Coordinates of C-alpha atoms and ligand atoms in Angstrom, one line a residue:
X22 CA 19.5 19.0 -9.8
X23 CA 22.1 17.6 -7.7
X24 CA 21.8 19.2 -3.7
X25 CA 24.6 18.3 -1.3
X26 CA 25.2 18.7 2.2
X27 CA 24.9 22.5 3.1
X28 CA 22.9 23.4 0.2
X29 CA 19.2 24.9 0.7
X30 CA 17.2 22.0 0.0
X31 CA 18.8 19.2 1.6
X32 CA 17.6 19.1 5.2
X33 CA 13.7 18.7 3.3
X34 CA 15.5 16.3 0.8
X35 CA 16.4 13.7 3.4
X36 CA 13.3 12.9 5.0
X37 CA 10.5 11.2 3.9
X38 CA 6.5 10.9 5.2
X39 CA 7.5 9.1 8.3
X40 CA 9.7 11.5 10.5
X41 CA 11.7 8.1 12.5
X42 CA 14.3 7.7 9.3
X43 CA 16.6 10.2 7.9
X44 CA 19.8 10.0 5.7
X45 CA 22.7 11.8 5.3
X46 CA 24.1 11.3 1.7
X47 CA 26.4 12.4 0.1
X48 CA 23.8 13.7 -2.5
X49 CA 20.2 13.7 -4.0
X50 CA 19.5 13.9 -7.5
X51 CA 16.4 15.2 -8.1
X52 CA 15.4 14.3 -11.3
X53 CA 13.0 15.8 -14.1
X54 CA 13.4 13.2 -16.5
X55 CA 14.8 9.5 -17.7
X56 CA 17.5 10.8 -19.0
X57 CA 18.8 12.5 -15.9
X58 CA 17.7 9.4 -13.9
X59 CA 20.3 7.5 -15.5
X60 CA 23.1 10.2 -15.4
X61 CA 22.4 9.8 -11.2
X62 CA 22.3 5.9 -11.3
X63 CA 25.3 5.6 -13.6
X64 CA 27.1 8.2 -11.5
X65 CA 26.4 6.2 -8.5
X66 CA 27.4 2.8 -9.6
X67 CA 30.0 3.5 -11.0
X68 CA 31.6 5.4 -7.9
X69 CA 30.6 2.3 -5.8
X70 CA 27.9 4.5 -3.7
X71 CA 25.0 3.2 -1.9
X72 CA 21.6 4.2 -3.7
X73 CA 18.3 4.7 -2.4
X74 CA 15.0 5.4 -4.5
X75 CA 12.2 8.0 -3.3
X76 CA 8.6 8.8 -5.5
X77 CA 5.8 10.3 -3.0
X78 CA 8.3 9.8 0.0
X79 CA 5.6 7.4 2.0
X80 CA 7.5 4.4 3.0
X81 CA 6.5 3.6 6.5
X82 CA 10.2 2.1 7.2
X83 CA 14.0 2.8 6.6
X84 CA 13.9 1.1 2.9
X85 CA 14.6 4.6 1.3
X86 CA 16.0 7.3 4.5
X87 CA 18.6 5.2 5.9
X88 CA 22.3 5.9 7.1
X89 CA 23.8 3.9 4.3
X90 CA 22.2 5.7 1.8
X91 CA 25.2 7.4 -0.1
X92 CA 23.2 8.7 -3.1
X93 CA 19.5 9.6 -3.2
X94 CA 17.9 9.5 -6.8
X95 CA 14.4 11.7 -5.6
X96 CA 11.7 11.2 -8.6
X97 CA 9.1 13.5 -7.0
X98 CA 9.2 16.3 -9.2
X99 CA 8.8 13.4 -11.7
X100 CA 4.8 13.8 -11.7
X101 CA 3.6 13.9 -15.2
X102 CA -0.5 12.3 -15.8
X103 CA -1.3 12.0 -19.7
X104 CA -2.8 9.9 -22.3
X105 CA -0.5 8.2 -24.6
X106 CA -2.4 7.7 -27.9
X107 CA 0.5 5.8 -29.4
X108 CA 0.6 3.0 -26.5
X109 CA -3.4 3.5 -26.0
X110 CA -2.4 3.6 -22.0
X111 CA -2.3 6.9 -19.7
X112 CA 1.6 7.3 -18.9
X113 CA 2.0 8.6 -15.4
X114 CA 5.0 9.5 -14.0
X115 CA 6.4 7.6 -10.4
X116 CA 6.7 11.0 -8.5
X117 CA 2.9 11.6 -9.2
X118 CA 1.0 12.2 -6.2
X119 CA -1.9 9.8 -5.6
X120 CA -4.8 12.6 -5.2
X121 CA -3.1 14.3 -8.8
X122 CA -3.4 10.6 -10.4
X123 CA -7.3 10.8 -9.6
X124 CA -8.2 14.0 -10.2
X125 CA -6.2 13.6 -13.4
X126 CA -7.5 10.2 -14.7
X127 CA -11.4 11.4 -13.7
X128 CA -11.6 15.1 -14.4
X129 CA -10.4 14.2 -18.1
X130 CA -11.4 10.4 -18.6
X131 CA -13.6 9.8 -16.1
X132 CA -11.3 7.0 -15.1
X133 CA -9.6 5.9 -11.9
X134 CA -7.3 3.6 -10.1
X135 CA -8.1 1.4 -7.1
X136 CA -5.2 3.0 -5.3
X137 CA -4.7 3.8 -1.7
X138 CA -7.1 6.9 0.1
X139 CA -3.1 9.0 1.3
X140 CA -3.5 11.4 -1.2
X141 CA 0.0 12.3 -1.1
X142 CA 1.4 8.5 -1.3
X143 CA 3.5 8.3 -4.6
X144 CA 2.4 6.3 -7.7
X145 CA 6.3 5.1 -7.6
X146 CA 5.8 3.0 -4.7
X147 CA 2.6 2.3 -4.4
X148 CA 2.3 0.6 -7.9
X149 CA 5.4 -1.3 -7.3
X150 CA 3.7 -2.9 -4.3
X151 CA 0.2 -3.5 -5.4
X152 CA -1.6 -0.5 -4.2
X153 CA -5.5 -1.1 -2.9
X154 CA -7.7 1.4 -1.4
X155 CA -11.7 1.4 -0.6
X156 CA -12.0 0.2 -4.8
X157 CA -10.3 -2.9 -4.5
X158 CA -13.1 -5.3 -4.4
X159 CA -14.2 -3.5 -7.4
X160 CA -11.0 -2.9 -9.5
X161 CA -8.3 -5.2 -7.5
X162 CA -4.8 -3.9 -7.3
X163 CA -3.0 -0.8 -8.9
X164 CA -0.4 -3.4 -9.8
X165 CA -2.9 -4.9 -12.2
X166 CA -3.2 -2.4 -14.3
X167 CA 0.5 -1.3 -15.2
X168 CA 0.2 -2.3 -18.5
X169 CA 4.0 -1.4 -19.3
X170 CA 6.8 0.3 -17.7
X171 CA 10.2 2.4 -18.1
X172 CA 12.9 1.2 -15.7
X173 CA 16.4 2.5 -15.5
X174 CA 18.5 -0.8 -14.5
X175 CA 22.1 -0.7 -13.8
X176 CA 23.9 -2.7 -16.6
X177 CA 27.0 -5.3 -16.4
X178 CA 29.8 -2.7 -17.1
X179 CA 28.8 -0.6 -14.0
X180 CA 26.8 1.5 -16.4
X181 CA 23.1 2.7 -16.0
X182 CA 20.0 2.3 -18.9
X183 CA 16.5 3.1 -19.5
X184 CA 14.8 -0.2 -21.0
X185 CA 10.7 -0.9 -21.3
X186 CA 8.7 -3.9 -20.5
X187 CA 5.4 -4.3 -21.0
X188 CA 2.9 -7.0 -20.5
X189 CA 3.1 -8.3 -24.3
X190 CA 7.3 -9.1 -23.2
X191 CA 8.5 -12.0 -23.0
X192 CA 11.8 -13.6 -21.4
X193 CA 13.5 -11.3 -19.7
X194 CA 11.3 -7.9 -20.3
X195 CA 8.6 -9.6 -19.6
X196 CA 10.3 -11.0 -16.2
X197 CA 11.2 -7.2 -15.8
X198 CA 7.5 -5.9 -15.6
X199 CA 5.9 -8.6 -13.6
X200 CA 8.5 -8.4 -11.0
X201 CA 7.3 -4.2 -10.9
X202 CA 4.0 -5.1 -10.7
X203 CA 4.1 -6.0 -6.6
X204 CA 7.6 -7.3 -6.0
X205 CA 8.5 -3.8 -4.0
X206 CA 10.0 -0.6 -5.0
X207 CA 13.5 -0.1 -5.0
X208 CA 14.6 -3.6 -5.7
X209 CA 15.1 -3.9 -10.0
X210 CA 15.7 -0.6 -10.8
X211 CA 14.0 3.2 -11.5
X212 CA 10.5 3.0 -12.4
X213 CA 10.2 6.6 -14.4
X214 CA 6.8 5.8 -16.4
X215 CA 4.1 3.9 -15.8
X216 CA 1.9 3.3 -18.8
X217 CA -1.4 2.0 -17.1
X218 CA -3.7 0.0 -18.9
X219 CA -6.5 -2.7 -17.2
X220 CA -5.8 -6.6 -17.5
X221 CA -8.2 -7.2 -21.2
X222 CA -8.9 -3.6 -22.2
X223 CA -9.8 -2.9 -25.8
X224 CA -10.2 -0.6 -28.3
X225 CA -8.5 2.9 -28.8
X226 CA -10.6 4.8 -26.3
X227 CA -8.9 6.4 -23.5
X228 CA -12.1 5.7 -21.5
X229 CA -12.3 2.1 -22.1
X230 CA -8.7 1.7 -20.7
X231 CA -8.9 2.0 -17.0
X232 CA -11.4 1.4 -14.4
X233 CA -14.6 3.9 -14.7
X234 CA -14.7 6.5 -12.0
X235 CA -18.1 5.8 -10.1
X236 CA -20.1 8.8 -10.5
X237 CA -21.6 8.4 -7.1
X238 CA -21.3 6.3 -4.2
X239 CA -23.3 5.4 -1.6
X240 CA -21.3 6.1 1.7
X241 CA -22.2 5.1 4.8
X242 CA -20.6 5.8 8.4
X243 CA -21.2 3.6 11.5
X244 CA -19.4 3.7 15.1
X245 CA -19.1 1.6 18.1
X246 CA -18.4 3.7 21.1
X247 CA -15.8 1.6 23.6
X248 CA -17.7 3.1 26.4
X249 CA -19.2 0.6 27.3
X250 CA -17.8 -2.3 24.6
X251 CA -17.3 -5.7 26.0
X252 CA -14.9 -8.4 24.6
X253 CA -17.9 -10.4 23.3
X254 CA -19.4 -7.3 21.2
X255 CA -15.9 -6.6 19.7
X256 CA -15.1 -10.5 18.9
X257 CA -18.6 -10.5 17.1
X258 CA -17.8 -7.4 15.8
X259 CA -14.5 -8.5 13.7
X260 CA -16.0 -11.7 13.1
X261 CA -19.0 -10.0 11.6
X262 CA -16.7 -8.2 9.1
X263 CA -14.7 -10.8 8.2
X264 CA -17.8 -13.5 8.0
X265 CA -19.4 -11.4 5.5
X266 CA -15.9 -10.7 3.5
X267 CA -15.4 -14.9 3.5
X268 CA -19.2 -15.3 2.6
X269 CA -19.2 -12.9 -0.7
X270 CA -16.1 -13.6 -2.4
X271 CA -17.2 -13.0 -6.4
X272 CA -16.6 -10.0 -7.6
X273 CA -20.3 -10.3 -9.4
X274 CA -21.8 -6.5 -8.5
X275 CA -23.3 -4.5 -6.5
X276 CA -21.6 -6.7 -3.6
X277 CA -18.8 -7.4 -4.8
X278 CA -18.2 -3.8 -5.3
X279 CA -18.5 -2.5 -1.8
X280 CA -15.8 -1.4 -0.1
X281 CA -15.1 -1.0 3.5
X282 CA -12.8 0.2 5.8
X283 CA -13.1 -0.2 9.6
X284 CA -10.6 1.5 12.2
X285 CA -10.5 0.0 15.8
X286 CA -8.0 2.5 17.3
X287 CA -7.2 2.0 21.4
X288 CA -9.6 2.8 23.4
X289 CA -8.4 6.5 23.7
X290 CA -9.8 7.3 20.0
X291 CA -13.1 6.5 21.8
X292 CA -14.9 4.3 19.0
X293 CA -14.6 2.2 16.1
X294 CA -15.5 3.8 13.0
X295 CA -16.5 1.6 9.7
X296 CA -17.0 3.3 6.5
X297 CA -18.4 1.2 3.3
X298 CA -19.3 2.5 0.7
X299 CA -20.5 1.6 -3.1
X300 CA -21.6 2.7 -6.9
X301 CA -24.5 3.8 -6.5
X302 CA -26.1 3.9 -10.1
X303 CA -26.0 -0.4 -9.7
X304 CA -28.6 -2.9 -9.3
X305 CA -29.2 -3.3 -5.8
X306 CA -26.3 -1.3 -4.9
X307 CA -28.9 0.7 -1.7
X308 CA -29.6 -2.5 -0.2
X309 CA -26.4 -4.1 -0.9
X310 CA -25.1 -2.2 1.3
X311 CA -28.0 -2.3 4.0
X312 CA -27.3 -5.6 4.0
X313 CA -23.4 -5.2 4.8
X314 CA -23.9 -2.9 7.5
X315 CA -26.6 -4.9 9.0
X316 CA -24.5 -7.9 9.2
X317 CA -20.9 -6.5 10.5
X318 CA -23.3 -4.4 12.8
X319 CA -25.9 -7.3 14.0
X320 CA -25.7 -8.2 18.0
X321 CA -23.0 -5.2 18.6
X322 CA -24.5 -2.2 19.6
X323 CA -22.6 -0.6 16.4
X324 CA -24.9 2.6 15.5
X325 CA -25.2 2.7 11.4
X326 CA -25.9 5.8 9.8
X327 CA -28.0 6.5 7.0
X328 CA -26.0 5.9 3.9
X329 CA -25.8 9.5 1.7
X330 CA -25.5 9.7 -2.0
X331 CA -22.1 11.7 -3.2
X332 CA -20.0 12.1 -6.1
X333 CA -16.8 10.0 -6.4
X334 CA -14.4 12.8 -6.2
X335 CA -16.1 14.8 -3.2
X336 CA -15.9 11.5 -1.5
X337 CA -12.8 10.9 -2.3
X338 CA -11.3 14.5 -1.4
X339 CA -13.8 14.0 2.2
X340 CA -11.9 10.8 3.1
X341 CA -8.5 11.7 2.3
X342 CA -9.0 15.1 4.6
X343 CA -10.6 12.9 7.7
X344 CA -6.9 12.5 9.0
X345 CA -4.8 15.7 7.6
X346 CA -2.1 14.3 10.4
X347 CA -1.9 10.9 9.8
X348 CA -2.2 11.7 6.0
X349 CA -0.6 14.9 5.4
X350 CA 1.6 16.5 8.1
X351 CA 5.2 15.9 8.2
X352 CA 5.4 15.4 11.6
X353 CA 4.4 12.0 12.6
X354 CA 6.3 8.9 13.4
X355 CA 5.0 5.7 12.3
X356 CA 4.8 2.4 12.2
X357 CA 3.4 -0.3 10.0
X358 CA 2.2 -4.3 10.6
X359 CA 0.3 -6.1 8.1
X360 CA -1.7 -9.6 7.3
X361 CA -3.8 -10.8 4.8
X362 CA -6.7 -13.2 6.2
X363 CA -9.2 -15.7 4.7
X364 CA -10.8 -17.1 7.4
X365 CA -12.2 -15.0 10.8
X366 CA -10.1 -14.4 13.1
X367 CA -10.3 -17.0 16.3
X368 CA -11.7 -15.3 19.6
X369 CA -8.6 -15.9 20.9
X370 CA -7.3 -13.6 18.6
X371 CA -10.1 -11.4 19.0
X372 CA -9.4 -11.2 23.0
X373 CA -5.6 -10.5 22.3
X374 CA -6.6 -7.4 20.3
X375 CA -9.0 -6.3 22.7
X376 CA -6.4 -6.2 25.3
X377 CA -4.4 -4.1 23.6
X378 CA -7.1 -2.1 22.3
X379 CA -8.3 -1.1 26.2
X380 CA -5.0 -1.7 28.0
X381 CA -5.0 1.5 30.5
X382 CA -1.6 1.5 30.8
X383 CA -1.0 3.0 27.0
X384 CA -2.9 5.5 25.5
X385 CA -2.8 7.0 21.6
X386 CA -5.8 7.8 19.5
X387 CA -4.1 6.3 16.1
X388 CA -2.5 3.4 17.4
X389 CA -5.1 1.2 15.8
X390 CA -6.3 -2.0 14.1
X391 CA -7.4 -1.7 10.1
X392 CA -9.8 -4.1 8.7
X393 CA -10.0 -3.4 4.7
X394 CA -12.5 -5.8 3.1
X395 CA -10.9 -7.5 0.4
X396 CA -11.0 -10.4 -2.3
X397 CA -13.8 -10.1 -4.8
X398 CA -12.0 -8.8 -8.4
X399 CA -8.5 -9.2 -6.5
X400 CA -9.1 -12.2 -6.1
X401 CA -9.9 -12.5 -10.1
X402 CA -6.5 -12.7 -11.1
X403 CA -4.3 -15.3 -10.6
X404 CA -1.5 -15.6 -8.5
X405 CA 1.1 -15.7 -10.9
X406 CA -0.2 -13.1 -12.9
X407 CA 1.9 -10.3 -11.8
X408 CA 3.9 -10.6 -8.6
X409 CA 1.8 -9.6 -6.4
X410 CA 1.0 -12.4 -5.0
X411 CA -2.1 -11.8 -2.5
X412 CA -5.0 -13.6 -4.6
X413 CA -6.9 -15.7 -2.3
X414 CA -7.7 -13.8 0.9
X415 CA -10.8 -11.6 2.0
X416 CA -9.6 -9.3 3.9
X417 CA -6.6 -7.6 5.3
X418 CA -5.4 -6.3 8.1
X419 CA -3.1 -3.4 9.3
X420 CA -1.4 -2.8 12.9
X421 CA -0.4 1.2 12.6
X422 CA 0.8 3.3 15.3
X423 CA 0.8 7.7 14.5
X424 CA 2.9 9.7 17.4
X425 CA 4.7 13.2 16.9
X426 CA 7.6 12.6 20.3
X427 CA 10.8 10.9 19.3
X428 CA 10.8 10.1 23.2
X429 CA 7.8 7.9 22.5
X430 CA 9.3 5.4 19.7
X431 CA 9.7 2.5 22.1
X432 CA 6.1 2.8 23.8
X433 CA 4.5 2.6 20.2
X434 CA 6.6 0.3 19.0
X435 CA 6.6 -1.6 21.2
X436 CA 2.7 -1.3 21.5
X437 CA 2.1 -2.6 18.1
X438 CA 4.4 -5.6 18.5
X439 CA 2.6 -6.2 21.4
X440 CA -0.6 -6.2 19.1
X441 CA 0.5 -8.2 16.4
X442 CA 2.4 -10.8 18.3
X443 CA -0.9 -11.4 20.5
X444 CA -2.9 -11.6 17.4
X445 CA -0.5 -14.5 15.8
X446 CA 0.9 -15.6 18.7
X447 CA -0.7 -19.5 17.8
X448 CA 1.9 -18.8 14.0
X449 CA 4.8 -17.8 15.6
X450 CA 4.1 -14.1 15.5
X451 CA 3.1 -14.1 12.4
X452 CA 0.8 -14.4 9.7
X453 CA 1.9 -17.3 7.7
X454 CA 0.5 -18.4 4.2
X455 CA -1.7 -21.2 4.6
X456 CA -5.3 -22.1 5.7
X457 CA -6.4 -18.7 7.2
X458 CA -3.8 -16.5 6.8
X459 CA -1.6 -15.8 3.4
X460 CA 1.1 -13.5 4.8
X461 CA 2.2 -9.6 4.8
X462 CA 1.9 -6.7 2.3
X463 CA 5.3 -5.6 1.1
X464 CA 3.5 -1.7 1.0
X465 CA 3.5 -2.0 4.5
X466 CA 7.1 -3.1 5.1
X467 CA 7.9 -4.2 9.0
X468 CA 11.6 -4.4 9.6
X469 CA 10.7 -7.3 12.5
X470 CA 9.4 -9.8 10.2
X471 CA 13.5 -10.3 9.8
X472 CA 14.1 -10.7 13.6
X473 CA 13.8 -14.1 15.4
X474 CA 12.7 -12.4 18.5
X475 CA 9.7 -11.3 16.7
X476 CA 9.2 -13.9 13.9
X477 CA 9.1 -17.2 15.9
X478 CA 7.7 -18.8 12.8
X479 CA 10.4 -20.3 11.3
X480 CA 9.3 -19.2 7.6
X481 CA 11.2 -17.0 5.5
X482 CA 10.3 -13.3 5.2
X483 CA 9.8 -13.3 1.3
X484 CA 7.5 -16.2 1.9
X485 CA 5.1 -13.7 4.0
X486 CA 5.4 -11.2 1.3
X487 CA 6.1 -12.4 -2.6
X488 CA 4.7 -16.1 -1.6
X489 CA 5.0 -18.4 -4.6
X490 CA 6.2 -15.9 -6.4
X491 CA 9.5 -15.1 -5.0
X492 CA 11.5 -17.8 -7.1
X493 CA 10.3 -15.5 -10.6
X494 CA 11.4 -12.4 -8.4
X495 CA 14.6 -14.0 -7.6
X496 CA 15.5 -14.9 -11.6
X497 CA 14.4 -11.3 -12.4
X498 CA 16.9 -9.7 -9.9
X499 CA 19.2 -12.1 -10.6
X500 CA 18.8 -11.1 -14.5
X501 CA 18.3 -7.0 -14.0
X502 CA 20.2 -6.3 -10.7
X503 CA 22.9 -9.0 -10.4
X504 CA 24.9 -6.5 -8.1
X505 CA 22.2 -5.9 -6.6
X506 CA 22.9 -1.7 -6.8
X507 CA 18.8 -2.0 -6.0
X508 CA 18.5 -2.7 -2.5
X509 CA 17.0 -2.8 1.3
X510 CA 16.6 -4.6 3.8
X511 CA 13.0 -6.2 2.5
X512 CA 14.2 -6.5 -1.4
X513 CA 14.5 -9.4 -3.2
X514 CA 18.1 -10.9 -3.0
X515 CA 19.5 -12.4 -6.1
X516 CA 20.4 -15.2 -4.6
Ligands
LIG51 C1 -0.1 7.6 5.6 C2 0.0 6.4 4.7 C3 -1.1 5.8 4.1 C4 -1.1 4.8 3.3 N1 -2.2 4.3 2.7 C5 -2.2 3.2 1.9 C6 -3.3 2.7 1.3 O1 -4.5 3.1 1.6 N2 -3.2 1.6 0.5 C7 -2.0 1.1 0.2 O2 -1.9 0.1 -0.6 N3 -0.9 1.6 0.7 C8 -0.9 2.6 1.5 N4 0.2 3.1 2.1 C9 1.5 2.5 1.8 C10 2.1 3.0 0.5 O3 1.4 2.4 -0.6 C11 3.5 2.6 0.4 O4 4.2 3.2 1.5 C12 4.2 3.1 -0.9 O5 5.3 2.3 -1.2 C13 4.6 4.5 -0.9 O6 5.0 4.9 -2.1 P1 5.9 6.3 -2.3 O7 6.3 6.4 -3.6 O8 5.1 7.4 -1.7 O9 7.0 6.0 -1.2 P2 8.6 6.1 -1.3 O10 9.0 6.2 0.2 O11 9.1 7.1 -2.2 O12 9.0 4.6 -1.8 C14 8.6 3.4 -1.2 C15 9.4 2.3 -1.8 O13 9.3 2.2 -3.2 C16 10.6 2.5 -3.8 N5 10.4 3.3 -4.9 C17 9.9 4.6 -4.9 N6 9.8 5.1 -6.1 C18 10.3 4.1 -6.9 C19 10.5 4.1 -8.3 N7 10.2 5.1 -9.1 N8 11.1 3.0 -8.9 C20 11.5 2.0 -8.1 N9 11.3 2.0 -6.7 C21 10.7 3.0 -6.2 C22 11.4 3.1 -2.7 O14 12.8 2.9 -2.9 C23 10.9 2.4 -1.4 O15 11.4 1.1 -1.3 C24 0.2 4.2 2.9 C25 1.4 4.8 3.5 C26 1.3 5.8 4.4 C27 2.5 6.4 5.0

C-alpha cells in the first residue's frame, strides 16, 4: 500500500514512538511482504529518493522520521511469528511487536528471547542492535540468536533484491548477517525475516532452539525514598549495584541468571525503584537473590521487599504495563544516552548524578538514570562473534528523559546532557572503550555523540558504538550498500 500526502493514513504514517521527529515524504510503502519490499526500495533507488526504514516505530532519535526522508518503506504490518520446520528456526517477521514475539514463542514453545521489557518495540530494530532486557544475564543479546536472515539490499544497477545470510555463510553472506546482528537498523538493507535460532542449538525440536521461557520467577521490588537520601547513601547505593555486577561475572546459575533493573529518576519521581528478579525452579535461585538485594541494599536505607513467586508471562505483561506512558502512549517526547561500564562508577561520578538527580531548579518524574545489570552469558560470546560488540562489561547504563510539551525540548535535553556530561566529564563527555567504560549502545542512538561541543573525547562515534568491529561493518557496507541508499546519521559509512 502506497499512502501519500493527503491520503487517510499518512499523518499516523509519519511518526514514530517518539513524538520530537516527523517526516514529510513523498510516500510510505507499507509493505505485507518481501516481494513488495523490494518493489518500494527499487522504486526508490532508482528515482534517486531518500529512504528511511520503520519496524515497531521505537527509535528514540531522527534515524527513521526525518525531513530528508523522501520515501518511507513501513514493515509494521510485516509481523508474522512461526516455526519453520525446514530451517529448524522460528521465522519472525521485523514488524513484529515485541510482547507478540513472547507471547508467541512461550504460549506455543515455551521459548523466549532476551529482548527488551517495551512491549511494543519492533523485532526489526531491536534485533539489528542487540536487544537486552531483564534476561540478558541469562540468554545475552537478541542479536545472538538470529540464526539467519532475509535482507532486501539495493544492487549495483540501481535495482533492489531479496538475498539470505545465515550464520553457516561465508564471504560476503556471511559478512551480510553478522553486520545485522548489532551493527544498527537501517544501515545494509531491509531485514523482512528473521529466522532465530540460539548460538549451538541442536536437534529438530522447536523447543530446543531458543532460550526456555522460565516458568516462574522470583521477583522482587525494593525502593529508596529521596526524602531524606544523602549523596553518601546514593554513591554506596550505585556502587553496590555495580560491585556486585563486577564481582559475579559467569554466567554459572542461579546468579548469573538474575536480572535487575534499577531506575534513579530526579528527585520529583520520589524514589529509586530496583526490580531483580530470577528462575525460580534453580538451585539456590531464593537466596541468590537475597543475597543481591542484600548487597545493592547494604548501608542505604533501601527498603527490599519480600520477593513473590510468579509466572514468566504475568511478570512479564506486569512489567511492561508499570509505565503505559513511557511504554505505550504516543504522546511522549524522548530522549536517549547510553554507556556500558565494567568497573563502579567513581564518587565523583556518583556526586555529578546526584546533582542532577536533586537539582531544584528542574523537575520531571521520568527524567532518570537506568542501571541494567549485565555481563554474565553476554559476556559468553566473543566479541567478534556477531557485531555487536559489547562483550566485556557488567552493567549498563541509560540517561532517558519522558515529557509530553514541545515547549519543553530544551529543559530536558538539555537536562540529560547535563547528566551525562557530569557523569564522563573526566572522558571527554563520554564513555570511551577502555578500562572502565566500553562505549554506547547503538539501540539507544544519541545524535550528540557527533557534536564536538558535547563529545570532547576526541574518539570517533563508531568507536563508542561498533568498537573493534566497525572495520568488518565498514567491508560489509562497503560490499551490500556501496551507495549507501541505507543511511542516517549513526550508520556505518562505507568509507
Ligand atoms: C520506550 C522504549 C523502551 C525501550 N526499551 C528497550 C529495552 O528494554 N532494551 C533494548 O535493548 N532496547 C530498548 N529500546 C530501544 C529499542 O530496542 C530500539 O529503539 C529499537 O531500534 C527499536 O526498534 P523498532 O523496530 O521499534 O524501531 P524503528 O524506529 O522502526 O527502527 C529503529 C532503527 O532500526 C531500523 N530498522 C527498523 N526496521 C528495520 C528493518 N526491518 N531492517 C533494517 N533496519 C530496520 C530503522 O531504520 C532505525 O534505524 C527501547 C526504546 C523505547 C522507545
Amino acid at each position: 500500500m502506497r499512502v501519500e500526502p493527503g491520503d487517510d493514513q499518512y499523518d499516523t504514517l509519519v511518526v514514530g514512538f517518539n513524538q520530537r521527529y516527523r517526516a514529510s515524504p513523498e510516500a510510505v510503502h507499507v509493505v505485507r511482504s518481501t516481494e513488495e519490499t523490494v518493489a518500494a526500495v527499487s522504486e526508490a533507488v532508482r528515482s534517486g529518493k531518500r529512504l528511511s526504514v520503520r519496524s515497531g516505530g521505537h527509535c528514540y532519535a531522527d534515524l527513521v522520521y526525518h525531513p530528508q526522508a523522501e520515501v518511507i518503506v513501513d514493515l509494521s504490518l510485516l509481523n508474522r511469528v512461526s516455526w519453520d520446520g525446514e530451517r529448524r528456526a522460528f521465522l519472525a517477521e521485523p514488524g513484529a511487536q515485541l510482547t507478540d514475539v513472547y507471547e508467541t514463542l512461550n504460549r506455543g514453545w515455551g521459548v523466549t528471547l532476551p529482548g527488551g521489557l517495551c512491549p511494543a518495540v519492533g523485532l526489526g530494530g531491536h534485533a539489528s542492535g542487540g536487544g537486552y532486557g531483564l534476561l540478558n544475564r541469562r540468554n545475552g543479546v537478541v542479536a545472538d540468536h538470529v540464526a539467519a536472515v532475509e535482507v532486501v539490499v539495493a544492487d549495483r544497477r540501481g535495482g533492489a533484491r531479496a538475498v539470505v545470510a545465515s550464520r553457516e555463510s561465508r564471504g560476503d553472506l556471511g559478512d551480510l548477517w553478522w553486520a545485522i546482528c548489532g551493527g544498527g537498523g537501517g544501515t545494509f538493507g531491509i531485514v523482512t525475516r528473521f529466522w532465530l535460532r540460539s548460538r549451538g542449538a541442536t536437534g529438530d525440536d522447536p523447543r530446543d532452539q531458543l532460550p526456555r521461557t522460565p516458568e516462574r520467577v522470583l521477583v522482587n521490588a525494593a525502593t529508596l525514598p529521596y526524602e531524606g537520601l544523602t549523596e553518601e547513601s546514593f554513591t554506596r547505593l550505585v556502587r553496590n549495584f555495580a560491585g556486585w555486577c563486577g564481582e559475579h561475572p559467569s554466567a554459572e546459575p542461579p546468579e548469573g541468571a538474575i536480572g535487575a533493573i534499577m531506575i534513579a529518576p530526579h528527585k520529583a519521581g520520589r524514589q529509586i525503584q530496583m526490580l531483580s528478579l530470577v528462575e525460580a525452579a534453580l538451585p539456590g535461585a531464593e537466596s541468590a537473590l537475597r543475597e543481591f538485594t542484600t548487597y545493592v541494599a547494604n548501608g542505604t536505607g533501601m527498603q527490599v521487599g519480600p520477593s513473590l513467586p510468579m509466572r514468566w508471562d504475568q511478570t512479564e505483561r506486569l512489567l511492561s504495563s508499570i509505565e503505559p506512558r513511557t511504554m505505550w502512549h504516543l504522546t511522549e517526547r524522548l530522549a536517549v544516552k547510553s554507556a556500558f561500564h565494567k568497573t563502579p562508577w567513581t564518587p565523583e561520578q556518583c556526586a555529578a548524578a546526584f546533582r542532577q538527580l536533586t537539582r531544584d531548579d528542574y523537575a520531571n518524574d521520568t527524567s532518570r538514570v537506568v542501571f541494567y545489570a549485565a555481563g554474565a552469558q553476554i559476556n559468553t560470546v566473543p566479541e567478534d562473534a556477531v557485531a555487536f560488540p559489547h562483550r566485556d562489561s557488567t552493567y549498563v547504563v541509560t540517561y532517558e528523559s519522558f515529557w509530553s510539551q514541545p515547549g519543553e525540548d530544551q529543559a530536558h535535553v538539555g537536562w540529560l546532557r547535563d547528566v551525562y556530561g557530569g557523569v564522563y566529564a573526566a572522558t571527554g563527555g563520554y564513555p570511551i572503550p577502555g578500562k572502565d567504560t566500553a562505549g554506547c549502545y547503538i539501540n539507544s542512538p544519541d545524535p550528540d555523540i557527533l557534536d564536538p561541543e558535547f563529545n570532547t573525547s576526541g574518539v570517533p562515534w563508531h568507536a563508542f558504538y561498533f568498537g573493534n568491529n566497525y572495520a568488518r561493518l565498514q567491508r560489509a557496507k562497503r560490499r551490500w550498500d556501496p551507495g549507501n541508499v541505507f543511511r542516517h546519521s549513526l550508520s556505518v559509512r562505507p568509507d
